[in-house]
Tab-separated table of C-alpha atoms and ligand atoms in Angstrom:
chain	number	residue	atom	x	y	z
A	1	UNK	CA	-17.510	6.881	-14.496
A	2	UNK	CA	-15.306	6.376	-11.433
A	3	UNK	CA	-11.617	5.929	-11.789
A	4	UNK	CA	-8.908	4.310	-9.863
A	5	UNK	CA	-6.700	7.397	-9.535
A	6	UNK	CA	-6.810	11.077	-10.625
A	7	UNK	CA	-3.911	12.960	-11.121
A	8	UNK	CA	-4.049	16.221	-11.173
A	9	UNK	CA	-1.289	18.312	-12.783
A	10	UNK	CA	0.506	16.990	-15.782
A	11	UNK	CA	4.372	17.741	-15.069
A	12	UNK	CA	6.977	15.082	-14.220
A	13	UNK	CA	5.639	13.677	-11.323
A	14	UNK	CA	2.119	13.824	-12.211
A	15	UNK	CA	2.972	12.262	-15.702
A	16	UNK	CA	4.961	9.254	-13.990
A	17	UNK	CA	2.683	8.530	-11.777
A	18	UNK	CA	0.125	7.819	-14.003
A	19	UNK	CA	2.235	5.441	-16.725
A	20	UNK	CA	3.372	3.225	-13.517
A	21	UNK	CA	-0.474	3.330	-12.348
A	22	UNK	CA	-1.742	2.468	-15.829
A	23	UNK	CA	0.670	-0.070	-16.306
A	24	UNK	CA	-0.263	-1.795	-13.090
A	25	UNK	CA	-3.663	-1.959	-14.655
A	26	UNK	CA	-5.353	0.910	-12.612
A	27	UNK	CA	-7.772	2.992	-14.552
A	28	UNK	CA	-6.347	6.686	-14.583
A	29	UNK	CA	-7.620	9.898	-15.650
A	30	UNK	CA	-4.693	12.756	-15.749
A	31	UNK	CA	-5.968	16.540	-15.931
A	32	UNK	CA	-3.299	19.026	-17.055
A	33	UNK	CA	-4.537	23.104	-16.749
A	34	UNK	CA	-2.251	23.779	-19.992
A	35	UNK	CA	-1.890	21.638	-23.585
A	36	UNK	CA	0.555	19.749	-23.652
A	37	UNK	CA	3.400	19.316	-24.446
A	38	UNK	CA	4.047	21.344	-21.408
A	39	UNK	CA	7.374	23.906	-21.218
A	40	UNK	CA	8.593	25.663	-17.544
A	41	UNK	CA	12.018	27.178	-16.721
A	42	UNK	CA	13.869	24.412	-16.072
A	43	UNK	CA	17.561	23.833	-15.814
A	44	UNK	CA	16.927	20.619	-17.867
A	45	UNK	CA	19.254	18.052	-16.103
A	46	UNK	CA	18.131	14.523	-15.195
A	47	UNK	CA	20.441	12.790	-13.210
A	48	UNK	CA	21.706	9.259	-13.321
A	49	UNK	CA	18.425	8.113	-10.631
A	50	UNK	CA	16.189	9.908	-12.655
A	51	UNK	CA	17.479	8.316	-15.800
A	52	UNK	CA	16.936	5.146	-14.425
A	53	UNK	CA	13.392	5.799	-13.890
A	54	UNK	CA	12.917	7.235	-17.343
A	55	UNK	CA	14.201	4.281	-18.522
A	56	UNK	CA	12.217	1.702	-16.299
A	57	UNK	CA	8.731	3.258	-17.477
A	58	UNK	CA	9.588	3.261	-20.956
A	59	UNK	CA	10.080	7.040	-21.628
A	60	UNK	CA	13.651	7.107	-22.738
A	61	UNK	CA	13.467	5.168	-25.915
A	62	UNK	CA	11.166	7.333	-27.099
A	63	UNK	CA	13.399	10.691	-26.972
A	64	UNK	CA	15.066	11.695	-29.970
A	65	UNK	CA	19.113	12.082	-29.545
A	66	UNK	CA	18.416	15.740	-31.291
A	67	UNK	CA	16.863	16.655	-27.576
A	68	UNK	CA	19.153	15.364	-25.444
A	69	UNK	CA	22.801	16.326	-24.482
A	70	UNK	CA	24.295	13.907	-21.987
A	71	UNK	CA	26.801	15.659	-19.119
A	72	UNK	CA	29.643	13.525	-17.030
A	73	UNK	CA	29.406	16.048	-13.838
A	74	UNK	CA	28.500	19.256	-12.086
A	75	UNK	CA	30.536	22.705	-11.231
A	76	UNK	CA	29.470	25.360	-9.385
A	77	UNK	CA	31.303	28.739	-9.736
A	78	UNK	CA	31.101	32.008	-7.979
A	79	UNK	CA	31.775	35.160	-8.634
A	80	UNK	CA	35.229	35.365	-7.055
A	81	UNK	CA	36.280	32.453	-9.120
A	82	UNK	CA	36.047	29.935	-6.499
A	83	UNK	CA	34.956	26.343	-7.920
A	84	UNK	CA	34.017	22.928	-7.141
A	85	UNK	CA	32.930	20.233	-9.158
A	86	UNK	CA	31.710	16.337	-9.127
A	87	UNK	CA	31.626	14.023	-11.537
A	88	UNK	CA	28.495	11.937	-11.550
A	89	UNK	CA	28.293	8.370	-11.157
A	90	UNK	CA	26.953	5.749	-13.981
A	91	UNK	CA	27.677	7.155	-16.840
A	92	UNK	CA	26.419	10.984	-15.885
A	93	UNK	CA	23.573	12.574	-16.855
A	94	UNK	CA	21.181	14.062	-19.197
A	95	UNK	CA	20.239	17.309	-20.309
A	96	UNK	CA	16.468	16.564	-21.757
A	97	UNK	CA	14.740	19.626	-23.691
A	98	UNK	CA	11.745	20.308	-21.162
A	99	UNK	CA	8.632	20.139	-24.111
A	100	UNK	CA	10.344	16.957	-25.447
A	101	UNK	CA	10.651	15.504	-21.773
A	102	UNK	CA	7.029	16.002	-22.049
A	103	UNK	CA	6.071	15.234	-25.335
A	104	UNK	CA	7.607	11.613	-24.400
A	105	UNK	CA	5.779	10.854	-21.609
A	106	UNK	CA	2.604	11.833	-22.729
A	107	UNK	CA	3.506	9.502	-25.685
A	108	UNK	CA	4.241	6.917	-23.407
A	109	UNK	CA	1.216	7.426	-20.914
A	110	UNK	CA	-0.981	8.117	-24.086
A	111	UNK	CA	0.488	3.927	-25.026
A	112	UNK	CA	-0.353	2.675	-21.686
A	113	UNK	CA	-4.316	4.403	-22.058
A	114	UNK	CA	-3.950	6.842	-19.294
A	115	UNK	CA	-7.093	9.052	-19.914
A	116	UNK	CA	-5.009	12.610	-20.521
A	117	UNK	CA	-6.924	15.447	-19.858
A	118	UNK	CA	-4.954	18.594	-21.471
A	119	UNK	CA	-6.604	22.754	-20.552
A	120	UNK	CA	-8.410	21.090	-17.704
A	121	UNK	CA	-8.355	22.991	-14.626
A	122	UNK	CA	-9.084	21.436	-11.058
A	123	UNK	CA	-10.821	24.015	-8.759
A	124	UNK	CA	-11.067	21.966	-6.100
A	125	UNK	CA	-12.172	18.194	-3.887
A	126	UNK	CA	-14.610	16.899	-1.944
A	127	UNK	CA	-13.902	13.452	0.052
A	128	UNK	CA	-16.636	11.111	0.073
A	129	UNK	CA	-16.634	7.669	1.759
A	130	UNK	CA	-13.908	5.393	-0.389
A	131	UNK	CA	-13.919	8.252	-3.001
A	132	UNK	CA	-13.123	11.897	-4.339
A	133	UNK	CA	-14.915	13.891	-6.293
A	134	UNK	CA	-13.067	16.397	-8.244
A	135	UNK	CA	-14.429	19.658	-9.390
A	136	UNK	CA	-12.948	20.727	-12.494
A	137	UNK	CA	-13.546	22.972	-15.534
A	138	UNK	CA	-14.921	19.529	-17.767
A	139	UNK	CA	-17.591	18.780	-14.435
A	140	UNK	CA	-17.077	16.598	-11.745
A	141	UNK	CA	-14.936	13.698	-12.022
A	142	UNK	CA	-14.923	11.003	-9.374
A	143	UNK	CA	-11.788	8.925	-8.246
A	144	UNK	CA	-11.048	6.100	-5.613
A	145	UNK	CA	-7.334	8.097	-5.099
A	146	UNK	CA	-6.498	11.642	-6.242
A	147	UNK	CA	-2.367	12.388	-6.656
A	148	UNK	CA	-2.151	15.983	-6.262
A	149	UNK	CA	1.125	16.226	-8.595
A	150	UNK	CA	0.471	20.189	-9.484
A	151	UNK	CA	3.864	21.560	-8.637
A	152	UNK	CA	5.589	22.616	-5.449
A	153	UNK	CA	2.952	25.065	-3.710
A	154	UNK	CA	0.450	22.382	-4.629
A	155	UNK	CA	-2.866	24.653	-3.279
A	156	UNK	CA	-4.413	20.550	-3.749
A	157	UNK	CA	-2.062	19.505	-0.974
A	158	UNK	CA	-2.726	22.506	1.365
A	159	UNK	CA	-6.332	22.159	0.731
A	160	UNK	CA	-6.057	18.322	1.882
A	161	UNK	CA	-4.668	19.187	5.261
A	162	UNK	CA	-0.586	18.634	4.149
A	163	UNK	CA	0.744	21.732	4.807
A	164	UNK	CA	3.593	22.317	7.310
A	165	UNK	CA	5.399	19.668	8.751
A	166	UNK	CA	3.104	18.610	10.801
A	167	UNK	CA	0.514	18.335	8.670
A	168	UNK	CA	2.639	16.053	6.561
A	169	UNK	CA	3.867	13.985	9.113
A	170	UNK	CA	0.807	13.174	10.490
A	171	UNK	CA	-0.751	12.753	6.640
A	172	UNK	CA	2.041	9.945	6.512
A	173	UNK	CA	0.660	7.535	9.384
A	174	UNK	CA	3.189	7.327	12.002
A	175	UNK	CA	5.381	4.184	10.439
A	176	UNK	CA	6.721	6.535	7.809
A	177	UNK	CA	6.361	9.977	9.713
A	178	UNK	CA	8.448	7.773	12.389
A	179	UNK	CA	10.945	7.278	9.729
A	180	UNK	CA	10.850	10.635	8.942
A	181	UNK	CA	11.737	11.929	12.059
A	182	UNK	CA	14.066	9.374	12.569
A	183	UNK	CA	15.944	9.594	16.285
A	184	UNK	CA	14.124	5.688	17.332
A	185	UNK	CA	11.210	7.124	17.104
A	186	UNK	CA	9.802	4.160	15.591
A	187	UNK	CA	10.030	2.219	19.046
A	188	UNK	CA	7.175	4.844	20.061
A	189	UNK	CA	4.776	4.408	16.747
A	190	UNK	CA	2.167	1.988	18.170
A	191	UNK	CA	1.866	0.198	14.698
A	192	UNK	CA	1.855	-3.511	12.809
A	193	UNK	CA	2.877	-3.597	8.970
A	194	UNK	CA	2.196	0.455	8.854
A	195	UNK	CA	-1.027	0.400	10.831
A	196	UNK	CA	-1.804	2.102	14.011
A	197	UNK	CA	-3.124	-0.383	16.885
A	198	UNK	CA	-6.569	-0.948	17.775
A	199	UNK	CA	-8.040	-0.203	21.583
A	200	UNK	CA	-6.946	-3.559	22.275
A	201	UNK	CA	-3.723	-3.789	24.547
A	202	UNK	CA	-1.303	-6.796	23.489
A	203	UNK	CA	-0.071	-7.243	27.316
A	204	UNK	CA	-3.160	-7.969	28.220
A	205	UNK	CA	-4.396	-10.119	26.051
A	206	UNK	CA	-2.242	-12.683	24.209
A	207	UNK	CA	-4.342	-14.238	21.654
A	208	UNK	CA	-5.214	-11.029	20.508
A	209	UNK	CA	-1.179	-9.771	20.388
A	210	UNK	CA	-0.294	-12.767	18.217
A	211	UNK	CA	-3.877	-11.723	15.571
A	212	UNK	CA	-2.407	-8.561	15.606
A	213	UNK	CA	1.054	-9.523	14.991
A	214	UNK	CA	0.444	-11.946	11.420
A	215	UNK	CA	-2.710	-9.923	10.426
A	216	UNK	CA	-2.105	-9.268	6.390
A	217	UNK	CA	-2.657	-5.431	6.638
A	218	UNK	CA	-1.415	-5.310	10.311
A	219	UNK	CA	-2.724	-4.147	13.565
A	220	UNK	CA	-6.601	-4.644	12.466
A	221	UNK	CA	-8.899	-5.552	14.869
A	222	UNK	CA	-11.490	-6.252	11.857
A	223	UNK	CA	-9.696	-9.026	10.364
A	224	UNK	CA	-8.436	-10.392	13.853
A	225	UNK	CA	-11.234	-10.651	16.235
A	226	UNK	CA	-8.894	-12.758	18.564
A	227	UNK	CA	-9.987	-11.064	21.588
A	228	UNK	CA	-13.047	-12.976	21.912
A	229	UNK	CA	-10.920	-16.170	22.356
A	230	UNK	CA	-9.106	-14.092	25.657
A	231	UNK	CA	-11.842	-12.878	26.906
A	232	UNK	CA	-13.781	-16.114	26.750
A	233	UNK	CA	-13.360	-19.401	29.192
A	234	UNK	CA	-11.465	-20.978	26.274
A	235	UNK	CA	-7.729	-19.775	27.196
A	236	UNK	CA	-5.727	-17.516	29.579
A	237	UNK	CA	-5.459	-14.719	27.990
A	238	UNK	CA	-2.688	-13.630	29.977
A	239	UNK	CA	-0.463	-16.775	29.269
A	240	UNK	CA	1.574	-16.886	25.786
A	241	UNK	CA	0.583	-20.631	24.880
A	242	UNK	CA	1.194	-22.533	21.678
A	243	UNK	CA	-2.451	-23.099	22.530
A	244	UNK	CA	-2.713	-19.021	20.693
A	245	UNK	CA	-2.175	-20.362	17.601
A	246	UNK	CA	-5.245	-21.836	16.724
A	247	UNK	CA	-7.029	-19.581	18.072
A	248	UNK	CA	-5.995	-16.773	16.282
A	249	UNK	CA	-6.362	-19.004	12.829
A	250	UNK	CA	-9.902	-19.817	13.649
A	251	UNK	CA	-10.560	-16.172	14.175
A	252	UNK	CA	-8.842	-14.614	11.203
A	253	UNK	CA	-10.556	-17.149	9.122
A	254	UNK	CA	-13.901	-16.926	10.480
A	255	UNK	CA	-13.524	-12.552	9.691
A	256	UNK	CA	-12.501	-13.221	6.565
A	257	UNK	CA	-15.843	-15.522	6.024
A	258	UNK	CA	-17.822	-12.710	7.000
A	259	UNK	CA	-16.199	-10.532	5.268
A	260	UNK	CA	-16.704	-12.493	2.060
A	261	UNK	CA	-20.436	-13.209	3.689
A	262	UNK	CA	-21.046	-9.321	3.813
A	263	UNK	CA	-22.027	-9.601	7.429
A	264	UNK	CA	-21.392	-7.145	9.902
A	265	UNK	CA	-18.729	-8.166	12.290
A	266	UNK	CA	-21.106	-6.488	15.103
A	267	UNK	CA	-23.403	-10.477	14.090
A	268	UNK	CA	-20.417	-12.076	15.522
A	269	UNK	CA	-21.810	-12.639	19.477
A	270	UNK	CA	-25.272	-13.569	17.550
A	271	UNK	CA	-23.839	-16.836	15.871
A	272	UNK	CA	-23.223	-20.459	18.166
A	273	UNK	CA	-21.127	-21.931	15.148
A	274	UNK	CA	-20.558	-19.344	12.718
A	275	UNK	CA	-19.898	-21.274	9.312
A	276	UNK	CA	-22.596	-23.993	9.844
A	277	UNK	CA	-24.886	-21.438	10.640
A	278	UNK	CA	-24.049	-19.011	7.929
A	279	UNK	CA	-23.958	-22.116	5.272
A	280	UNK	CA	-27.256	-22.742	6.467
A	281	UNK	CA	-28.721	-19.011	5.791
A	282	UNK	CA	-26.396	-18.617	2.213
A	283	UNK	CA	-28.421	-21.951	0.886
A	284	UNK	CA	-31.947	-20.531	2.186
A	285	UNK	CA	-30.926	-17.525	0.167
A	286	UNK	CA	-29.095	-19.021	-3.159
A	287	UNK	CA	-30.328	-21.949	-2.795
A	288	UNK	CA	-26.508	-23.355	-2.519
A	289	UNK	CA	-25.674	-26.821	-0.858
A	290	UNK	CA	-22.941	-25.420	1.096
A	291	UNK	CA	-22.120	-26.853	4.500
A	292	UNK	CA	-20.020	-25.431	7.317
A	293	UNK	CA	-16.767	-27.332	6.205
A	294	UNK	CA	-16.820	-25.459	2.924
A	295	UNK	CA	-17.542	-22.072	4.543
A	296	UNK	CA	-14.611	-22.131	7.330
A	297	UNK	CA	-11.952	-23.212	3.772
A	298	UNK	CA	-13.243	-20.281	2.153
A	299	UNK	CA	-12.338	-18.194	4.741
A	300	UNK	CA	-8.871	-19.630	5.434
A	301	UNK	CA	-8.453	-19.580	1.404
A	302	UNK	CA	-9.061	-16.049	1.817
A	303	UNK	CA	-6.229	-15.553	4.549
A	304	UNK	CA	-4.200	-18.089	2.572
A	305	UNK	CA	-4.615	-15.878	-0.392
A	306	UNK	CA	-3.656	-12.438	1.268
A	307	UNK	CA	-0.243	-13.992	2.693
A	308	UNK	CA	0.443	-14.692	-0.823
A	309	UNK	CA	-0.171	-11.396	-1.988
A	310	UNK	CA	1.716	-9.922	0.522
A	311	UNK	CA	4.569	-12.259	-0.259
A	312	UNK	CA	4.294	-11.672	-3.981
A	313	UNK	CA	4.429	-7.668	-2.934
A	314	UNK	CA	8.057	-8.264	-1.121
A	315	UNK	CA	6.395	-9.078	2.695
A	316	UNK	CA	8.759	-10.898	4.933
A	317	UNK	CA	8.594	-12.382	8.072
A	318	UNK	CA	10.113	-9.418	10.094
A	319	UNK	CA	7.106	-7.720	9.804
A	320	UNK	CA	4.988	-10.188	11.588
A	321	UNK	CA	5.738	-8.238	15.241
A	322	UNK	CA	4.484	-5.854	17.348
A	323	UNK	CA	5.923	-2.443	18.252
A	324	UNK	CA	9.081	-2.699	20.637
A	325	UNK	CA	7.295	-1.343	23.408
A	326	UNK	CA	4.564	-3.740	23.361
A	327	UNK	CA	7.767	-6.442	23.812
A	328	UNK	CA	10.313	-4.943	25.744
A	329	UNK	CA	10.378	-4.439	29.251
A	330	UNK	CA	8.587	-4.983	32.134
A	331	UNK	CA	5.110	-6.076	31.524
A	332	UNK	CA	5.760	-6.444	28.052
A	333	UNK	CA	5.115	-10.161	26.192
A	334	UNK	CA	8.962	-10.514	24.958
A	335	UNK	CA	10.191	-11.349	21.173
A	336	UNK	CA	11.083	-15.618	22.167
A	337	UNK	CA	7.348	-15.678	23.184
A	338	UNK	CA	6.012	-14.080	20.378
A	339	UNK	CA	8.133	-15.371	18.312
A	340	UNK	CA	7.002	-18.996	19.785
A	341	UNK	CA	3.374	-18.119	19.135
A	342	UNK	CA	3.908	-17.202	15.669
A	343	UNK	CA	5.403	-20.785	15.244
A	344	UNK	CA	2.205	-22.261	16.787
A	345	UNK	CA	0.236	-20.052	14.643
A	346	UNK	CA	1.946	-21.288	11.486
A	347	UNK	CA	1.569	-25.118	12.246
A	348	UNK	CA	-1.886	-24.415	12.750
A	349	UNK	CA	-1.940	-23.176	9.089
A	350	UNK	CA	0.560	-25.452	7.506
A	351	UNK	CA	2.745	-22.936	6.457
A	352	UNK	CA	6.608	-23.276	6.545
A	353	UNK	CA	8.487	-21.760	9.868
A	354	UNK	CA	8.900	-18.444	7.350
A	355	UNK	CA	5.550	-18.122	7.094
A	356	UNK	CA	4.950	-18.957	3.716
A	357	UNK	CA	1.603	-21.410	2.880
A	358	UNK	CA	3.448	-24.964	1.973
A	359	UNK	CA	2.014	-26.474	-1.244
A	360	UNK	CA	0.202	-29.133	0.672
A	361	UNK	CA	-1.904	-26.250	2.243
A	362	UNK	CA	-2.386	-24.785	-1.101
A	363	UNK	CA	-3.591	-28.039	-3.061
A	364	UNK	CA	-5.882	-28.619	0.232
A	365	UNK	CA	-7.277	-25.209	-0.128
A	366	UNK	CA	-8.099	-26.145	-4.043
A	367	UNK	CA	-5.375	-23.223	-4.636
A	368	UNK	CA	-3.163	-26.374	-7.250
A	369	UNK	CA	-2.341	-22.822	-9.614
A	370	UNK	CA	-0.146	-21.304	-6.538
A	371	UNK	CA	1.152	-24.454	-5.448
A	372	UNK	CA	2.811	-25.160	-8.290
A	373	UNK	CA	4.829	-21.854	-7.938
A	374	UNK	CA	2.407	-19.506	-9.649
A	375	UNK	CA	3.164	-16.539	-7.223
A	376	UNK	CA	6.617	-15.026	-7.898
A	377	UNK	CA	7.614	-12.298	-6.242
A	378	UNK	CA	6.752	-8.701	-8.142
A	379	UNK	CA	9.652	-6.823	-9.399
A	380	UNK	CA	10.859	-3.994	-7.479
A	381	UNK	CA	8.983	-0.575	-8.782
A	382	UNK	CA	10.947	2.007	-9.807
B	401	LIG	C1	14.810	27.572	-12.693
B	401	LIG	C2	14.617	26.110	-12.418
B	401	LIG	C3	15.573	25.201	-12.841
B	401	LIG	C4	15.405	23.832	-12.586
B	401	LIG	N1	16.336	22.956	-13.048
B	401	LIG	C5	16.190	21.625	-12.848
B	401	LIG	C6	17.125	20.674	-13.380
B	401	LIG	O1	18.089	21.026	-14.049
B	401	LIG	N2	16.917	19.357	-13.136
B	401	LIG	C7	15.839	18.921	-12.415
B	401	LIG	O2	15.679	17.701	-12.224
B	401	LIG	N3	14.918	19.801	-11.896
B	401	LIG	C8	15.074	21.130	-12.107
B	401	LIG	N4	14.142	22.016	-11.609
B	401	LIG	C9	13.019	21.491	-10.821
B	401	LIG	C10	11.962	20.852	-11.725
B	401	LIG	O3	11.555	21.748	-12.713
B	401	LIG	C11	10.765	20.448	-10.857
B	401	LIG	O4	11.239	19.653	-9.782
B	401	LIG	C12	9.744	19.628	-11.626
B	401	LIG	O5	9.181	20.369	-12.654
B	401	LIG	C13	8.647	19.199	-10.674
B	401	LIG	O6	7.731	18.437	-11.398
B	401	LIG	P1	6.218	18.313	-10.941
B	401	LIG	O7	5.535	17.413	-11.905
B	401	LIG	O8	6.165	17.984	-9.492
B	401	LIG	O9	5.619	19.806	-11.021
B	401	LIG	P2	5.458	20.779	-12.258
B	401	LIG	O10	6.470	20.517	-13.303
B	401	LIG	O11	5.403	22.140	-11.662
B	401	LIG	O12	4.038	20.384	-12.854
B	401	LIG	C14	2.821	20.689	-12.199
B	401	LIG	C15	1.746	20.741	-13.272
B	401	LIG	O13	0.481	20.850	-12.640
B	401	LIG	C16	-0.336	21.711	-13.410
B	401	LIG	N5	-1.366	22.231	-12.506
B	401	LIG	C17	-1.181	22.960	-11.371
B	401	LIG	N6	-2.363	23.222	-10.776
B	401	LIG	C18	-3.313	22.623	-11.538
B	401	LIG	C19	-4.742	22.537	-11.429
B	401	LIG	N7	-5.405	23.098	-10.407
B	401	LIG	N8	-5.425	21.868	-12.384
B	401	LIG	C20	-4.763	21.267	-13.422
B	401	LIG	N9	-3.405	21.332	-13.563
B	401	LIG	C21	-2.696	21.998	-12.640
B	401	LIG	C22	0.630	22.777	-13.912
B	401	LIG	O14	0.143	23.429	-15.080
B	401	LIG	C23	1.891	21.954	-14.184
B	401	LIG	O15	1.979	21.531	-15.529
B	401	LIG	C24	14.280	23.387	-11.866
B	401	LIG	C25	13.324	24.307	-11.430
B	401	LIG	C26	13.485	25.654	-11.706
B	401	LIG	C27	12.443	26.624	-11.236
């Protein structure tokens, strides 16, 4: 059976990870090499943050008071009887006992059905496409994710290409590794919404800048095809029109039909009109009285639908850009026109000048649920 996520190694991290996972309603198997309750040499102190967290994923209630010895700060002495100290903010600390640290939060993982997997040892991975297949002392166990959470030398990690600083930074996609090393670097990460561009250069093509710019998963030239539109008759595609945002609606919407269509975006020079022609092959083969008009509103439902999502996941409007030197400068399309596209691109969907779908769109796309405020936004994780 395939899981969501394995975890391998069943210490703090690994443990956490799976109780948030599992409580998000991901299917998780955890595989620890030793039984558990699980002991190390360990100084035993969680701080205030970490407190927090024990609290948030509903490990703390279940230690007893007879393990735990709560501390207000920290001193460090030497041996020539030099000293400094700190006290600790929110109330201080905790000292937990290590095996009933552990004991808890397999208690609490065990509640939220995390498959725990104690004297299981992981030998090694192999990637697949969309999958990993774990060899381990039990047999093979496949996963759409593995967490390598076994400890600091991690040999899962290494073996997965993340060792040295390089190797991690470039494991992180460059949004975060730009983050990482910090220094503006981020104004040289060629990247929308934490993906890397596409081969298809904003400044010289417009439509295409704006897809790329309020695509749901960023710069993805599979779920904006916009390009087509500039390098057709239909627009300039050097020009930064309000006549864009249409465009790139009708082209995110007409991916997402394909998508939902299973068609190979490759079909999409072979097709006059797309939906009327696809409605027409979906009946022959279902048997369906779908027309074109029904086909293009599933499609923008589906777009509809990811904004939501996004929304719902703490997306703002910020992120709907390109990378600053895609903008700035000489040659480059500037934030007021962008910014002026965007607006033409949300009229064209009826969503407000935030970018959020109005409840008239909603009720149009038969979404009523969502437009009567079914789509709050998720708490933060801890
Ligand atoms: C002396 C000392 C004192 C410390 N004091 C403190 C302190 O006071 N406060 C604090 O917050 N931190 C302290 N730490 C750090 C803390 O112990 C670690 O940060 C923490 O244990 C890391 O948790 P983890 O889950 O990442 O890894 P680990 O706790 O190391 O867990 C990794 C798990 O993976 C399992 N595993 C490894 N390989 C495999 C495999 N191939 N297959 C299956 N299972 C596998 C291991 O058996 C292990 O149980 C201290 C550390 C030391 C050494």
């Amino acid at each position: 059976m395939r899981r969501d996520i394995a975890i391998v190694g069943g210490g703090p991290a690994g443990l956490a990870c799976s109780i948030e996972a599992a409580s998000r309603g991901l299917s998780v198997v955890l595989l620890e090499r030793r039984a558990f309750p699980c002991d190390k040499a360990c100084g035993e102190g969680v701080m205030p943050e970490g407190l927090r967290v024990l609290e948030a994923l509903g490990i703390r209630a279940l230690l007893s008071p007879n393990d735990c010895a709560p501390f207000r700060g920290i001193r460090y002495e030497q041996e020539d009887g030099s000293w400094a100290e700190g006290s600790l903010p929110d109330g201080g600390g905790l000292g937990i006992r290590r095996v009933a640290l552990s004991a808890a939060m397999v208690a609490r993982a065990r509640e939220e059905g995390v498959d725990l997997r104690e004297q299981a040892f992981v030998k090694g991975f192999q990637r697949a496409p969309n999958s990993v297949l774990l060899d381990t002392s039990l047999g093979p166990i496949e996963a759409s994710l593995l967490i390598a959470a076994d400890g600091l030398a991690s040999p899962l990690r290494r073996a997965a290409g993340r060792e040295g600083r390089l190797g991690e930074l470039v494991a992180m996609g460059s949004r975060r590794a730009a983050g990482a090393v910090g220094g503006g670097s981020i104004d040289f990460a060629p990247q929308v919404k934490g993906m890397e561009m596409p081969g298809y250069h904003p400044g010289a093509m417009r439509t295409m800048a704006l897809g790329l710019a309020v695509a749901a998963r960023g710069a993805d030239h599979n779920r904006s095809g916009a390009y087509e539109a500039d390098l057709s008759e239909e627009t300039d595609r050097l020009e930064a029109d309000p006549g864009k945002g249409a465009l790139a609606k009708r082209s995110e919407d007409r991916a997402a039909l394909m998508d939902s269509l299973i068609l190979c975006k490759f079909l999409r020079g072979v097709f006059a009109d797309l939906p009327a022609e696809a409605a027409a092959l979906l009946g022959l083969v279902t048997g369906w009285p779908v027309d074109g008009a029904e086909l293009e509103a599933v499609g923008e439902r589906v777009v509809n639908l990811r904004r939501l999502y996004n929304l719902r996941e703490g997306a703002t409007r910020d992120e709907d850009t390109l990378p600053a030197r895609f903008l700035e400068g000489g040659g480059g399309l500037g934030r007021e026109r962008l910014a002026a596209m965007i607006a033409a691109y949300d009229s064209a969907r009826g969503w407000s000048a935030e970018g959020v779908p109005t409840p008239g769109t909603l009720r149009r796309l038969g979404l009523d649920a969502l437009a009567a405020g079914g789509n709050h936004p998720r708490e933060a994780s801890p």
